Amino acid sequence: EVQLVESGGGLVQPGGSLRLSCAASGFSFSTSWMTWVRQAPGKGLEWVANIKQDGSEKYYVDSVKGRFTVSRDNTKNLVYLQMNSLRAEDMAVYYCARIHSGRSAGDALDIWGQGTMVTVSS
Amino acid sequence: DVQMTQSPSSLSASVGDRVTVTCRASQSIRTYLNWYQQKPGKAPKLLIYAVSSLQSGVPSRFSGSGSGTDFTLTISSLQPEDYATYYCQQSNDTPYTFGQGTKLEIK
């Protein structure tokens, strides 16, 4: 079964850190770009970061640059999001997704996890 | 950054209606335009990719069109299970950006 399963969310104080994990199965993980997207409560979707198949290229939304780091382990089919210096505005459901790469595919996000909630509060 | 502007932000329609949602990009995004459906408490689901290609398993009543900066999602005959929020998204360049969403409600 094609699947992405996120974990690692929870309650953290402002300024704290959290590492999210996303386990992939049922598709060729090592040949897939991966992405993180978040959704604050009651709000729309916001792209957070992309990582290339071999981890050699990473891209971030400006609001998390210098605080968040995306990484992956192709031997374990895992992608991570290390989140440091967390702020109230980072509170959201975090989704990992696969990017179906290529012009004909629109670089669409075709496989999504169920999401993991990150709550930033004192 | 590419801004994606969706309209309307909300829409009331009846079962069987034809529904159209539009999305405008602030600059050309070629064919890197995708549409997603999201139901409450669930992850988004890809409906249409590369402007007009139907994702596997998605009913044929969904269609997409457009080019350059102006794009449209059409539902030809609204079904009860289609009540949800719809987002357009551009993948032409990072930061990827989403429209603000269109909430489709029962009339």
mmCIF file of C-alpha atoms in Angstrom, chain A residues 30-109:
data_model
loop_
_atom_site.group_PDB
_atom_site.id
_atom_site.type_symbol
_atom_site.label_atom_id
_atom_site.label_comp_id
_atom_site.label_asym_id
_atom_site.label_seq_id
_atom_site.Cartn_x
_atom_site.Cartn_y
_atom_site.Cartn_z
ATOM 1 C CA SER A 30 14.707 7.077 -3.073
ATOM 2 C CA THR A 31 13.699 8.405 -6.509
ATOM 3 C CA SER A 32 11.136 10.890 -5.171
ATOM 4 C CA TRP A 33 11.389 14.526 -4.198
ATOM 5 C CA MET A 34 9.619 15.000 -0.889
ATOM 6 C CA THR A 35 7.951 18.002 0.666
ATOM 7 C CA TRP A 36 6.487 19.316 3.928
ATOM 8 C CA VAL A 37 3.300 21.390 3.943
ATOM 9 C CA ARG A 38 1.601 22.846 7.001
ATOM 10 C CA GLN A 39 -1.847 24.099 7.888
ATOM 11 C CA ALA A 40 -2.507 26.345 10.863
ATOM 12 C CA PRO A 41 -5.829 25.795 12.642
ATOM 13 C CA GLY A 42 -8.666 27.036 10.471
ATOM 14 C CA LYS A 43 -6.270 28.330 7.805
ATOM 15 C CA GLY A 44 -5.097 27.339 4.352
ATOM 16 C CA LEU A 45 -2.166 25.275 3.177
ATOM 17 C CA GLU A 46 1.393 26.588 3.344
ATOM 18 C CA TRP A 47 4.393 24.958 1.701
ATOM 19 C CA VAL A 48 7.341 24.592 4.099
ATOM 20 C CA ALA A 49 10.238 22.725 2.460
ATOM 21 C CA ASN A 50 11.371 20.421 -0.362
ATOM 22 C CA ILE A 51 14.185 17.907 -0.462
ATOM 23 C CA LYS A 52 15.675 16.263 -3.526
ATOM 24 C CA GLN A 53 16.008 12.531 -3.937
ATOM 25 C CA ASP A 54 19.592 12.364 -2.672
ATOM 26 C CA GLY A 55 19.245 15.220 -0.206
ATOM 27 C CA SER A 56 21.597 17.443 -2.195
ATOM 28 C CA GLU A 57 19.044 20.203 -2.733
ATOM 29 C CA LYS A 58 16.745 21.683 -0.123
ATOM 30 C CA TYR A 59 14.379 24.611 -0.331
ATOM 31 C CA TYR A 60 12.483 26.434 2.392
ATOM 32 C CA VAL A 61 9.820 29.062 2.801
ATOM 33 C CA ASP A 62 11.401 32.266 4.090
ATOM 34 C CA SER A 63 9.605 32.144 7.437
ATOM 35 C CA VAL A 64 11.418 28.941 8.492
ATOM 36 C CA LYS A 65 14.852 29.488 6.953
ATOM 37 C CA GLY A 66 17.568 29.139 9.547
ATOM 38 C CA ARG A 67 15.201 27.437 12.004
ATOM 39 C CA PHE A 68 13.936 24.325 10.186
ATOM 40 C CA THR A 69 16.016 21.645 8.472
ATOM 41 C CA VAL A 70 14.679 18.974 6.141
ATOM 42 C CA SER A 71 16.628 15.749 5.727
ATOM 43 C CA ARG A 72 16.091 12.176 4.618
ATOM 44 C CA ASP A 73 17.381 8.648 5.079
ATOM 45 C CA ASN A 74 16.862 6.621 1.933
ATOM 46 C CA THR A 75 17.999 3.432 3.657
ATOM 47 C CA LYS A 76 15.046 3.715 6.027
ATOM 48 C CA ASN A 77 12.553 5.455 3.716
ATOM 49 C CA LEU A 78 12.260 8.348 6.119
ATOM 50 C CA VAL A 79 12.104 12.108 5.708
ATOM 51 C CA TYR A 80 12.540 14.442 8.650
ATOM 52 C CA LEU A 81 11.769 18.013 9.588
ATOM 53 C CA GLN A 82 13.893 19.356 12.420
ATOM 54 C CA MET A 83 12.187 22.414 13.847
ATOM 55 C CA ASN A 84 14.125 24.731 16.170
ATOM 56 C CA SER A 85 13.294 28.065 17.774
ATOM 57 C CA LEU A 86 9.612 27.328 17.432
ATOM 58 C CA ARG A 87 7.167 30.209 17.472
ATOM 59 C CA ALA A 88 3.448 30.466 18.057
ATOM 60 C CA GLU A 89 2.962 31.002 14.330
ATOM 61 C CA ASP A 90 4.519 27.587 13.618
ATOM 62 C CA MET A 91 1.580 25.869 15.283
ATOM 63 C CA ALA A 92 -0.075 23.756 12.615
ATOM 64 C CA VAL A 93 -0.772 20.318 11.256
ATOM 65 C CA TYR A 94 2.339 19.279 9.332
ATOM 66 C CA TYR A 95 1.935 17.040 6.317
ATOM 67 C CA CYS A 96 4.624 15.286 4.341
ATOM 68 C CA ALA A 97 3.913 14.568 0.709
ATOM 69 C CA ARG A 98 5.574 13.117 -2.343
ATOM 70 C CA ILE A 99 6.262 15.368 -5.314
ATOM 71 C CA HIS A 100 5.377 13.707 -8.583
ATOM 72 C CA SER A 101 8.190 15.314 -10.511
ATOM 73 C CA GLY A 102 8.244 16.404 -14.101
ATOM 74 C CA ARG A 103 6.574 18.925 -16.347
ATOM 75 C CA SER A 104 3.909 16.437 -17.430
ATOM 76 C CA ALA A 105 3.190 15.707 -13.768
ATOM 77 C CA GLY A 106 3.083 19.345 -12.761
ATOM 78 C CA ASP A 107 5.357 18.558 -9.807
ATOM 79 C CA ALA A 108 2.103 17.779 -8.046
ATOM 80 C CA LEU A 109 1.869 16.507 -4.492
#
